[in-house]
Amino acid sequence: MIVDCGQYTADQMYFLLIQLVIPRPVAWVLSDNGNGTHNLAPFSFFNAITANPPILMISVGWKDDKLHKDTWVNIGERSHFVVHIPRGGQVHDVSNSSSVLPHGVSEIETFGIATESPEGWPLPRVTGAAVAFCCEKYAIYEIGRDPQGLILGKINRIWIDEEAVSRSNNRIVIDPAKIDPLARLGGNHYALLGEILTVKRPDKP
Ligand SMILES: Cc1cc2nc3c(=O)[nH]c(=O)nc-3n(C[C@H](O)[C@H](O)[C@H](O)COP(=O)(O)O)c2cc1C
């Protein structure tokens, strides 16, 4: 099948793309509502994009009522946010936290999701996720016709579950099975980490 993208609506393209670009990591993003509560929402248009400085990117859309999603508003106004890598076992909390609630109403309080305070950061992290990237807004770009908000976050601190960590030659080594990352597929489908393949890279000439 050849897909001529110009022949499809934005909705049709979105439906197709999220089934083809798989598996996607999930950024479970906690941001500051500015009223003493915290917003939590998942985003799978997500990746780390540079290491110097360390920057990650999430791509955030609009609510149906033509307002920016709360995550976009919060990061735009208050800068600090925390991106978690959720575990497979957190899939129902992840899905619940994607509910569209009025701005300022916390998914964390609404769905009883536990949080705790990481040392040296003004925002809490979600209990149980193995990784929490503590970020500050680096830039927000508006991309495309809708447009989508491409939010770049500079990672200042990373909390990692000690269980997943070892050290070798001055580097931090992570056991992916201990991270147990949740992956997003198309529709309402998710995946867990499957078999891990180890392949040696070709020698440099
Ligand atoms: C696993 C998962 C991944 C999602 N990925 C995205 C995404 O990349 N971009 C986006 O705009 N919405 C995405 N959504 C939808 C948002 O989570 C949803 O619109 C949420 O209500 C936004 O919350 P907020 O308004 O509190 O920021 C995703 C939903 C789920 C369940």
PDB file of C-alpha atoms and ligand atoms in Angstrom:
ATOM      1  CA  MET A   1       0.000   0.000   0.000  1.00  0.00           C
ATOM      2  CA  ILE A   2       1.212   3.521  -0.811  1.00  0.00           C
ATOM      3  CA  VAL A   3      -0.326   6.344   1.220  1.00  0.00           C
ATOM      4  CA  ASP A   4      -0.486   9.724  -0.526  1.00  0.00           C
ATOM      5  CA  CYS A   5      -0.532  11.880   2.603  1.00  0.00           C
ATOM      6  CA  GLY A   6      -2.125  14.878   0.866  1.00  0.00           C
ATOM      7  CA  GLN A   7      -5.313  12.822   0.331  1.00  0.00           C
ATOM      8  CA  TYR A   8      -5.961  12.270   4.037  1.00  0.00           C
ATOM      9  CA  THR A   9      -7.386  14.531   6.749  1.00  0.00           C
ATOM     10  CA  ALA A  10      -5.352  15.466   9.828  1.00  0.00           C
ATOM     11  CA  ASP A  11      -7.457  13.035  11.889  1.00  0.00           C
ATOM     12  CA  GLN A  12      -6.821  10.186   9.460  1.00  0.00           C
ATOM     13  CA  MET A  13      -3.080  10.927   9.400  1.00  0.00           C
ATOM     14  CA  TYR A  14      -2.911  11.023  13.219  1.00  0.00           C
ATOM     15  CA  PHE A  15      -4.768   7.691  13.430  1.00  0.00           C
ATOM     16  CA  LEU A  16      -2.319   6.149  10.954  1.00  0.00           C
ATOM     17  CA  LEU A  17       0.908   7.661  12.336  1.00  0.00           C
ATOM     18  CA  ILE A  18       0.298   6.502  15.899  1.00  0.00           C
ATOM     19  CA  GLN A  19      -0.089   2.950  14.588  1.00  0.00           C
ATOM     20  CA  LEU A  20       3.054   3.090  12.461  1.00  0.00           C
ATOM     21  CA  VAL A  21       5.583   4.861  14.677  1.00  0.00           C
ATOM     22  CA  ILE A  22       5.710   2.123  17.303  1.00  0.00           C
ATOM     23  CA  PRO A  23       6.536   1.433  20.020  1.00  0.00           C
ATOM     24  CA  ARG A  24       6.645   4.940  21.476  1.00  0.00           C
ATOM     25  CA  PRO A  25       7.978   5.836  24.908  1.00  0.00           C
ATOM     26  CA  VAL A  26       5.508   7.546  27.221  1.00  0.00           C
ATOM     27  CA  ALA A  27       6.377  10.829  28.945  1.00  0.00           C
ATOM     28  CA  TRP A  28       4.196  11.027  32.055  1.00  0.00           C
ATOM     29  CA  VAL A  29       4.356  14.745  32.696  1.00  0.00           C
ATOM     30  CA  LEU A  30       3.724  16.420  36.050  1.00  0.00           C
ATOM     31  CA  SER A  31       3.401  20.208  35.901  1.00  0.00           C
ATOM     32  CA  ASP A  32       2.481  23.016  38.295  1.00  0.00           C
ATOM     33  CA  ASN A  33      -1.161  24.198  38.194  1.00  0.00           C
ATOM     34  CA  GLY A  34      -0.186  27.353  40.098  1.00  0.00           C
ATOM     35  CA  ASN A  35      -2.902  26.773  42.746  1.00  0.00           C
ATOM     36  CA  GLY A  36      -1.000  24.360  44.995  1.00  0.00           C
ATOM     37  CA  THR A  37      -2.013  21.295  42.937  1.00  0.00           C
ATOM     38  CA  HIS A  38      -0.246  19.404  40.140  1.00  0.00           C
ATOM     39  CA  ASN A  39      -1.334  18.327  36.673  1.00  0.00           C
ATOM     40  CA  LEU A  40      -0.407  14.885  35.343  1.00  0.00           C
ATOM     41  CA  ALA A  41      -0.794  13.728  31.717  1.00  0.00           C
ATOM     42  CA  PRO A  42       0.834  11.229  29.318  1.00  0.00           C
ATOM     43  CA  PHE A  43       2.438  12.198  25.970  1.00  0.00           C
ATOM     44  CA  SER A  44       3.896   9.671  23.542  1.00  0.00           C
ATOM     45  CA  PHE A  45       5.130  12.122  20.912  1.00  0.00           C
ATOM     46  CA  PHE A  46       8.229  12.260  23.123  1.00  0.00           C
ATOM     47  CA  ASN A  47      11.966  11.727  23.045  1.00  0.00           C
ATOM     48  CA  ALA A  48      15.367  12.898  24.272  1.00  0.00           C
ATOM     49  CA  ILE A  49      16.815  15.076  21.530  1.00  0.00           C
ATOM     50  CA  THR A  50      20.191  16.443  22.706  1.00  0.00           C
ATOM     51  CA  ALA A  51      22.765  15.584  25.384  1.00  0.00           C
ATOM     52  CA  ASN A  52      24.671  18.907  25.584  1.00  0.00           C
ATOM     53  CA  PRO A  53      22.703  20.312  27.262  1.00  0.00           C
ATOM     54  CA  PRO A  54      20.379  17.357  27.977  1.00  0.00           C
ATOM     55  CA  ILE A  55      17.042  18.261  26.403  1.00  0.00           C
ATOM     56  CA  LEU A  56      13.857  16.272  25.923  1.00  0.00           C
ATOM     57  CA  MET A  57      10.855  17.084  23.759  1.00  0.00           C
ATOM     58  CA  ILE A  58       7.130  16.510  24.058  1.00  0.00           C
ATOM     59  CA  SER A  59       4.607  17.447  21.401  1.00  0.00           C
ATOM     60  CA  VAL A  60       1.371  18.749  22.905  1.00  0.00           C
ATOM     61  CA  GLY A  61      -1.929  19.554  21.198  1.00  0.00           C
ATOM     62  CA  TRP A  62      -5.136  21.370  22.016  1.00  0.00           C
ATOM     63  CA  LYS A  63      -8.246  20.628  24.056  1.00  0.00           C
ATOM     64  CA  ASP A  64     -11.470  20.314  22.023  1.00  0.00           C
ATOM     65  CA  ASP A  65     -12.546  23.779  23.194  1.00  0.00           C
ATOM     66  CA  LYS A  66      -9.580  25.335  21.336  1.00  0.00           C
ATOM     67  CA  LEU A  67      -7.550  25.905  24.492  1.00  0.00           C
ATOM     68  CA  HIS A  68      -3.956  24.718  24.892  1.00  0.00           C
ATOM     69  CA  LYS A  69      -3.752  21.500  26.906  1.00  0.00           C
ATOM     70  CA  ASP A  70      -3.089  22.170  30.607  1.00  0.00           C
ATOM     71  CA  THR A  71       0.477  20.821  30.405  1.00  0.00           C
ATOM     72  CA  TRP A  72       1.287  23.401  27.709  1.00  0.00           C
ATOM     73  CA  VAL A  73      -0.281  26.240  29.737  1.00  0.00           C
ATOM     74  CA  ASN A  74       1.504  25.222  32.969  1.00  0.00           C
ATOM     75  CA  ILE A  75       4.961  24.827  31.439  1.00  0.00           C
ATOM     76  CA  GLY A  76       4.480  28.051  29.481  1.00  0.00           C
ATOM     77  CA  GLU A  77       3.600  29.962  32.656  1.00  0.00           C
ATOM     78  CA  ARG A  78       5.699  28.279  35.360  1.00  0.00           C
ATOM     79  CA  SER A  79       8.610  26.498  33.612  1.00  0.00           C
ATOM     80  CA  HIS A  80       9.342  23.575  35.979  1.00  0.00           C
ATOM     81  CA  PHE A  81       8.007  20.105  35.129  1.00  0.00           C
ATOM     82  CA  VAL A  82       8.828  16.452  35.787  1.00  0.00           C
ATOM     83  CA  VAL A  83       8.775  13.760  33.079  1.00  0.00           C
ATOM     84  CA  HIS A  84       8.400  10.176  34.316  1.00  0.00           C
ATOM     85  CA  ILE A  85       8.940   6.919  32.474  1.00  0.00           C
ATOM     86  CA  PRO A  86       5.912   4.936  33.702  1.00  0.00           C
ATOM     87  CA  ARG A  87       6.159   1.220  34.455  1.00  0.00           C
ATOM     88  CA  GLY A  88       3.967  -1.368  32.730  1.00  0.00           C
ATOM     89  CA  GLY A  89       2.011  -1.820  35.963  1.00  0.00           C
ATOM     90  CA  GLN A  90       1.026   1.871  35.949  1.00  0.00           C
ATOM     91  CA  VAL A  91      -0.907   1.624  32.668  1.00  0.00           C
ATOM     92  CA  HIS A  92      -4.325   2.276  34.249  1.00  0.00           C
ATOM     93  CA  ASP A  93      -3.089   5.356  36.133  1.00  0.00           C
ATOM     94  CA  VAL A  94      -1.443   6.566  32.902  1.00  0.00           C
ATOM     95  CA  SER A  95      -4.675   6.106  30.966  1.00  0.00           C
ATOM     96  CA  ASN A  96      -6.806   7.763  33.703  1.00  0.00           C
ATOM     97  CA  SER A  97      -4.444  10.734  33.802  1.00  0.00           C
ATOM     98  CA  SER A  98      -5.171  11.425  30.120  1.00  0.00           C
ATOM     99  CA  SER A  99      -8.727  12.509  31.101  1.00  0.00           C
ATOM    100  CA  VAL A 100      -9.644  16.018  30.044  1.00  0.00           C
ATOM    101  CA  LEU A 101     -10.316  17.883  33.298  1.00  0.00           C
ATOM    102  CA  PRO A 102     -10.923  21.616  33.710  1.00  0.00           C
ATOM    103  CA  HIS A 103      -7.718  23.650  33.976  1.00  0.00           C
ATOM    104  CA  GLY A 104      -6.418  23.639  37.568  1.00  0.00           C
ATOM    105  CA  VAL A 105      -8.136  20.357  38.549  1.00  0.00           C
ATOM    106  CA  SER A 106      -5.482  17.770  39.450  1.00  0.00           C
ATOM    107  CA  GLU A 107      -5.448  14.263  37.919  1.00  0.00           C
ATOM    108  CA  ILE A 108      -3.238  13.282  40.878  1.00  0.00           C
ATOM    109  CA  GLU A 109      -5.962  14.170  43.392  1.00  0.00           C
ATOM    110  CA  THR A 110      -8.859  13.035  41.181  1.00  0.00           C
ATOM    111  CA  PHE A 111      -7.412   9.538  40.629  1.00  0.00           C
ATOM    112  CA  GLY A 112      -5.513   9.145  43.944  1.00  0.00           C
ATOM    113  CA  ILE A 113      -2.076   8.801  42.347  1.00  0.00           C
ATOM    114  CA  ALA A 114       0.707   8.795  44.965  1.00  0.00           C
ATOM    115  CA  THR A 115       3.592  11.278  44.733  1.00  0.00           C
ATOM    116  CA  GLU A 116       6.702  12.046  46.768  1.00  0.00           C
ATOM    117  CA  SER A 117       9.276  14.844  46.838  1.00  0.00           C
ATOM    118  CA  PRO A 118      12.566  14.351  45.051  1.00  0.00           C
ATOM    119  CA  GLU A 119      15.486  16.038  46.807  1.00  0.00           C
ATOM    120  CA  GLY A 120      16.337  19.493  45.542  1.00  0.00           C
ATOM    121  CA  TRP A 121      13.401  20.011  43.191  1.00  0.00           C
ATOM    122  CA  PRO A 122      10.318  22.193  43.694  1.00  0.00           C
ATOM    123  CA  LEU A 123       7.859  19.645  42.244  1.00  0.00           C
ATOM    124  CA  PRO A 124       6.993  16.123  43.424  1.00  0.00           C
ATOM    125  CA  ARG A 125       7.499  12.922  41.440  1.00  0.00           C
ATOM    126  CA  VAL A 126       5.026  10.065  40.922  1.00  0.00           C
ATOM    127  CA  THR A 127       5.713   7.149  43.258  1.00  0.00           C
ATOM    128  CA  GLY A 128       6.514   3.877  41.480  1.00  0.00           C
ATOM    129  CA  ALA A 129       7.885   5.203  38.184  1.00  0.00           C
ATOM    130  CA  ALA A 130      11.558   4.180  37.908  1.00  0.00           C
ATOM    131  CA  VAL A 131      12.743   7.426  36.276  1.00  0.00           C
ATOM    132  CA  ALA A 132      11.861  11.085  36.806  1.00  0.00           C
ATOM    133  CA  PHE A 133      13.497  13.813  34.708  1.00  0.00           C
ATOM    134  CA  CYS A 134      13.359  17.175  36.507  1.00  0.00           C
ATOM    135  CA  CYS A 135      13.097  19.771  33.733  1.00  0.00           C
ATOM    136  CA  GLU A 136      12.879  23.481  33.140  1.00  0.00           C
ATOM    137  CA  LYS A 137      11.322  24.962  30.018  1.00  0.00           C
ATOM    138  CA  TYR A 138      14.008  25.491  27.354  1.00  0.00           C
ATOM    139  CA  ALA A 139      11.740  26.596  24.493  1.00  0.00           C
ATOM    140  CA  ILE A 140       8.232  26.121  23.117  1.00  0.00           C
ATOM    141  CA  TYR A 141       7.854  26.077  19.337  1.00  0.00           C
ATOM    142  CA  GLU A 142       4.518  26.059  17.524  1.00  0.00           C
ATOM    143  CA  ILE A 143       4.698  23.612  14.617  1.00  0.00           C
ATOM    144  CA  GLY A 144       2.222  22.773  11.870  1.00  0.00           C
ATOM    145  CA  ARG A 145      -1.234  23.999  10.919  1.00  0.00           C
ATOM    146  CA  ASP A 146      -3.087  23.369  14.190  1.00  0.00           C
ATOM    147  CA  PRO A 147      -0.412  24.264  15.549  1.00  0.00           C
ATOM    148  CA  GLN A 148       1.101  21.645  17.875  1.00  0.00           C
ATOM    149  CA  GLY A 149       3.242  22.845  20.829  1.00  0.00           C
ATOM    150  CA  LEU A 150       6.732  21.385  20.672  1.00  0.00           C
ATOM    151  CA  ILE A 151       7.887  21.755  24.276  1.00  0.00           C
ATOM    152  CA  LEU A 152      11.608  21.403  24.925  1.00  0.00           C
ATOM    153  CA  GLY A 153      12.719  20.808  28.508  1.00  0.00           C
ATOM    154  CA  LYS A 154      16.272  21.148  29.822  1.00  0.00           C
ATOM    155  CA  ILE A 155      16.892  18.241  32.179  1.00  0.00           C
ATOM    156  CA  ASN A 156      18.526  19.518  35.374  1.00  0.00           C
ATOM    157  CA  ARG A 157      18.310  16.409  37.598  1.00  0.00           C
ATOM    158  CA  ILE A 158      17.325  12.794  37.008  1.00  0.00           C
ATOM    159  CA  TRP A 159      15.901  10.599  39.753  1.00  0.00           C
ATOM    160  CA  ILE A 160      16.496   6.898  38.977  1.00  0.00           C
ATOM    161  CA  ASP A 161      15.398   3.913  41.064  1.00  0.00           C
ATOM    162  CA  GLU A 162      18.642   2.566  42.629  1.00  0.00           C
ATOM    163  CA  GLU A 163      17.492  -0.989  41.759  1.00  0.00           C
ATOM    164  CA  ALA A 164      18.037  -0.203  38.066  1.00  0.00           C
ATOM    165  CA  VAL A 165      21.479   1.389  38.486  1.00  0.00           C
ATOM    166  CA  SER A 166      25.055   0.080  38.395  1.00  0.00           C
ATOM    167  CA  ARG A 167      28.310   1.857  37.559  1.00  0.00           C
ATOM    168  CA  SER A 168      31.079   0.949  35.107  1.00  0.00           C
ATOM    169  CA  ASN A 169      34.088   2.983  33.846  1.00  0.00           C
ATOM    170  CA  ASN A 170      32.736   6.227  35.217  1.00  0.00           C
ATOM    171  CA  ARG A 171      29.399   5.692  33.483  1.00  0.00           C
ATOM    172  CA  ILE A 172      25.976   4.984  34.886  1.00  0.00           C
ATOM    173  CA  VAL A 173      24.618   1.682  33.566  1.00  0.00           C
ATOM    174  CA  ILE A 174      20.856   1.011  33.576  1.00  0.00           C
ATOM    175  CA  ASP A 175      19.110  -2.377  33.662  1.00  0.00           C
ATOM    176  CA  PRO A 176      16.169  -1.834  31.249  1.00  0.00           C
ATOM    177  CA  ALA A 177      14.162  -4.684  32.778  1.00  0.00           C
ATOM    178  CA  LYS A 178      14.227  -2.840  36.126  1.00  0.00           C
ATOM    179  CA  ILE A 179      12.892   0.300  34.427  1.00  0.00           C
ATOM    180  CA  ASP A 180      10.012  -1.830  33.015  1.00  0.00           C
ATOM    181  CA  PRO A 181       8.927   0.973  30.645  1.00  0.00           C
ATOM    182  CA  LEU A 182       5.364   1.208  29.330  1.00  0.00           C
ATOM    183  CA  ALA A 183       5.249   1.639  25.538  1.00  0.00           C
ATOM    184  CA  ARG A 184       2.420   3.105  23.460  1.00  0.00           C
ATOM    185  CA  LEU A 185       1.069   1.569  20.248  1.00  0.00           C
ATOM    186  CA  GLY A 186      -1.877   2.782  18.136  1.00  0.00           C
ATOM    187  CA  GLY A 187      -5.472   3.019  19.365  1.00  0.00           C
ATOM    188  CA  ASN A 188      -5.822   1.933  22.989  1.00  0.00           C
ATOM    189  CA  HIS A 189      -2.931  -0.513  22.781  1.00  0.00           C
ATOM    190  CA  TYR A 190       0.179  -0.556  24.934  1.00  0.00           C
ATOM    191  CA  ALA A 191       3.182  -2.876  25.111  1.00  0.00           C
ATOM    192  CA  LEU A 192       5.755  -4.008  27.642  1.00  0.00           C
ATOM    193  CA  LEU A 193       9.456  -4.593  27.094  1.00  0.00           C
ATOM    194  CA  GLY A 194       9.863  -7.867  25.182  1.00  0.00           C
ATOM    195  CA  GLU A 195      12.993  -9.904  24.493  1.00  0.00           C
ATOM    196  CA  ILE A 196      16.172  -7.807  24.664  1.00  0.00           C
ATOM    197  CA  LEU A 197      18.632  -8.316  21.789  1.00  0.00           C
ATOM    198  CA  THR A 198      22.332  -7.496  22.244  1.00  0.00           C
ATOM    199  CA  VAL A 199      24.202  -6.764  18.988  1.00  0.00           C
ATOM    200  CA  LYS A 200      27.839  -5.643  18.842  1.00  0.00           C
ATOM    201  CA  ARG A 201      28.390  -2.529  16.702  1.00  0.00           C
ATOM    202  CA  PRO A 202      30.715  -2.856  13.699  1.00  0.00           C
ATOM    203  CA  ASP A 203      34.364  -1.974  14.466  1.00  0.00           C
ATOM    204  CA  LYS A 204      35.423   1.507  13.428  1.00  0.00           C
ATOM    205  CA  PRO A 205      37.810   1.483  10.403  1.00  0.00           C
TER     206      PRO A 205
HETATM  207  C1  LIG B   1      -0.512   7.043  26.344  1.00  0.00           C
HETATM  208  C2  LIG B   1      -1.005   8.360  25.844  1.00  0.00           C
HETATM  209  C3  LIG B   1      -0.190   9.153  25.057  1.00  0.00           C
HETATM  210  C4  LIG B   1      -0.621  10.433  24.628  1.00  0.00           C
HETATM  211  N1  LIG B   1       0.217  11.190  23.856  1.00  0.00           N
HETATM  212  C5  LIG B   1      -0.141  12.452  23.528  1.00  0.00           C
HETATM  213  C6  LIG B   1       0.770  13.294  22.807  1.00  0.00           C
HETATM  214  O1  LIG B   1       1.889  12.920  22.454  1.00  0.00           O
HETATM  215  N2  LIG B   1       0.360  14.574  22.540  1.00  0.00           N
HETATM  216  C7  LIG B   1      -0.862  15.060  22.944  1.00  0.00           C
HETATM  217  O2  LIG B   1      -1.171  16.236  22.702  1.00  0.00           O
HETATM  218  N3  LIG B   1      -1.747  14.263  23.605  1.00  0.00           N
HETATM  219  C8  LIG B   1      -1.405  12.992  23.933  1.00  0.00           C
HETATM  220  N4  LIG B   1      -2.265  12.201  24.643  1.00  0.00           N
HETATM  221  C9  LIG B   1      -3.531  12.789  25.126  1.00  0.00           C
HETATM  222  C10 LIG B   1      -3.288  13.616  26.417  1.00  0.00           C
HETATM  223  O3  LIG B   1      -2.744  12.807  27.448  1.00  0.00           O
HETATM  224  C11 LIG B   1      -4.637  14.201  26.886  1.00  0.00           C
HETATM  225  O4  LIG B   1      -5.118  15.124  25.920  1.00  0.00           O
HETATM  226  C12 LIG B   1      -4.575  14.864  28.242  1.00  0.00           C
HETATM  227  O5  LIG B   1      -5.891  15.195  28.652  1.00  0.00           O
HETATM  228  C13 LIG B   1      -3.774  16.152  28.234  1.00  0.00           C
HETATM  229  O6  LIG B   1      -3.800  16.611  29.565  1.00  0.00           O
HETATM  230  P1  LIG B   1      -3.613  18.085  30.040  1.00  0.00           P
HETATM  231  O7  LIG B   1      -4.681  18.954  29.383  1.00  0.00           O
HETATM  232  O8  LIG B   1      -3.802  17.948  31.522  1.00  0.00           O
HETATM  233  O9  LIG B   1      -2.228  18.516  29.660  1.00  0.00           O
HETATM  234  C14 LIG B   1      -1.894  10.906  25.009  1.00  0.00           C
HETATM  235  C15 LIG B   1      -2.756  10.093  25.760  1.00  0.00           C
HETATM  236  C16 LIG B   1      -2.312   8.823  26.163  1.00  0.00           C
HETATM  237  C17 LIG B   1      -3.242   7.956  26.973  1.00  0.00           C
END
